[in-house]
Amino acid sequence: MSNRNLFTRRQALMLSSTAAASLALGGLPGWAFGASATAPSLPIPTLIEARNSEQVTLTLQKTRHRFGAGAAVAATGISSSYLGPVVRVRSGETVPFRAENRLDEETTLHWHGLLIPSHVDGGPHNTIKPGGVWTPELPVKQPPATTWFHPHPHGNTARQVYGGLAGMMIVSDGEDRERGLPQTYGVDDIPIVLQDKRFGRNGELVYQPTMMDLMHGFRGDTLLVNGAINPVANIPAGFVRLRLLNAANARNFDLRFSDRRPFFVVASDAGYLPEPVEVRRLVIAPAERYEILVNVTDGRPVDLVTAPDTLGGMGPGMMMQMGRLSSSAAETQTLMRLKPDPLLPAKVTRLPRTLTTLASPDIPSVVQWRTFVLNPMQGMNTAAMGGMSASGGATDQSGDHDHAAAAQMMSINGRPFSMGRVDVTTKLGTSEIWEIVSAAMAHPFHMHGASFRILSNNGRKPRAEQSGWKDVILVEDQAEILVRFDSPAPPKMPFMYHCHILEHEDHGMMGQFAVV
Ligand code: C2O
Ligand code: CU
Ligand code: CU
């Protein structure tokens, strides 16, 4: 039997389970798989090589995009119909960008993971008016890493990112061939942007969070990879590098391969691990990046799948209240298929050994210890509570009503975010230990303009794949991180630290720090 037959059979199975689910739940997007028996190929974003101080233009725009087999629907994209290009920058170069806002609302463009000064960071203070242009020059100077960019307007980040405004940025030092890493863009070095969405009856993107959605973070029942549903990537039958980015608003993906083959983590958010770390599953929280190597020298097709997100709940029973989501969210779901193609030359057929050197966290250098408690409930008033308990089957209208009540219900250390308040001031060139405490549910904590090492998470030493440099940490309970402050941020233009569940961020679970 050919692979194609196998695939068709699998699609047919999926179609029938989707149909069954629609019957049971009163309408999942049947259009998503449509009548088409062929899976889409994995979309590979255009690669922009930023070289020799040439300006890179990124246009934030309203578009129409085809997500599934149905018609094109309203979306947004960055110089693209959905999501953005991949921009590759060289460490040591200063890259002039031109961000054009062709939306009809204010936005910003934040460089998530770049260690650059705050005035070019693109946080909520660097607003771009509708029709406006922002031209920051980014002095890139940091170890190679997979980073990304997305809007960060005050109170409106979740909706803009959900609509499609996000792209990947690769910081390179040009040494990957020497490291023995796959480095042919789109062939054996592939950007993988993971998201979950809700689609309406006509295939339109739906974003109308109820109070319950705000509490959990907005989750969808349909998974996208680079904007496509269940795509197939034709790859050479060697080692393939996947640059994984979780660009979902709130969902954690619990990744593994359908045949349970091991794979190798080579980098986390802010740089390489000393050597490949063998795993069979990998949890990737919102905004996290991991680079993995997958061995497909056996020539067999394999699916990248995710187990249910068990970290999204606020306790037993809450998942059930998520209504139609509870069924699909309770099963393993397929993200995409890797299909080795014998006609593509495999350039990397061995696992690299050493990628970088990594000193242990420099604890003696620490000058300060601070604690941050992330709380989604604090500040919530009784009206909002009433809205929440009634929202099991909330209509869109009550969703809007809840939204207003929820505006600033979330907090860090009891204080909801305020643009005019600097919460923390640190000293440039120093290190601090930050203790992060999660209340009510797991929160992915992120900092701008700094990267950190995990000292402990849930009272345990970090797993090997989490022991390198990072800028996001999923905190289930309590964690300690050692943060380096090497990028300046005057009090008038502070950096952000926040929960990267975007609904939490927008509703107050964010603070500001200056680095002076
Ligand atoms: Cu992904 Cu404040 O950012
Ligand atoms: Cu960021
Ligand atoms: Cu949160």
mmCIF file of C-alpha atoms and ligand atoms in Angstrom, residues 110-113 121 150 152 446-448 498 500, ligand 2:
data_model
loop_
_atom_site.group_PDB
_atom_site.id
_atom_site.type_symbol
_atom_site.label_atom_id
_atom_site.label_comp_id
_atom_site.label_asym_id
_atom_site.label_seq_id
_atom_site.Cartn_x
_atom_site.Cartn_y
_atom_site.Cartn_z
ATOM 1 C CA HIS A 110 7.361 43.505 19.726
ATOM 2 C CA TRP A 111 10.536 41.479 19.089
ATOM 3 C CA HIS A 112 10.000 38.613 21.488
ATOM 4 C CA GLY A 113 13.351 37.185 22.523
ATOM 5 C CA ASP A 121 11.452 46.675 21.915
ATOM 6 C CA HIS A 150 4.001 40.001 17.394
ATOM 7 C CA HIS A 152 1.754 44.116 21.977
ATOM 8 C CA HIS A 446 7.855 35.869 30.131
ATOM 9 C CA MET A 447 10.261 38.812 30.356
ATOM 10 C CA HIS A 448 11.301 41.342 27.728
ATOM 11 C CA HIS A 498 3.913 39.067 32.084
ATOM 12 C CA HIS A 500 1.951 34.875 28.039
HETATM 13 CU CU CU B 2 8.454 39.421 24.686
#
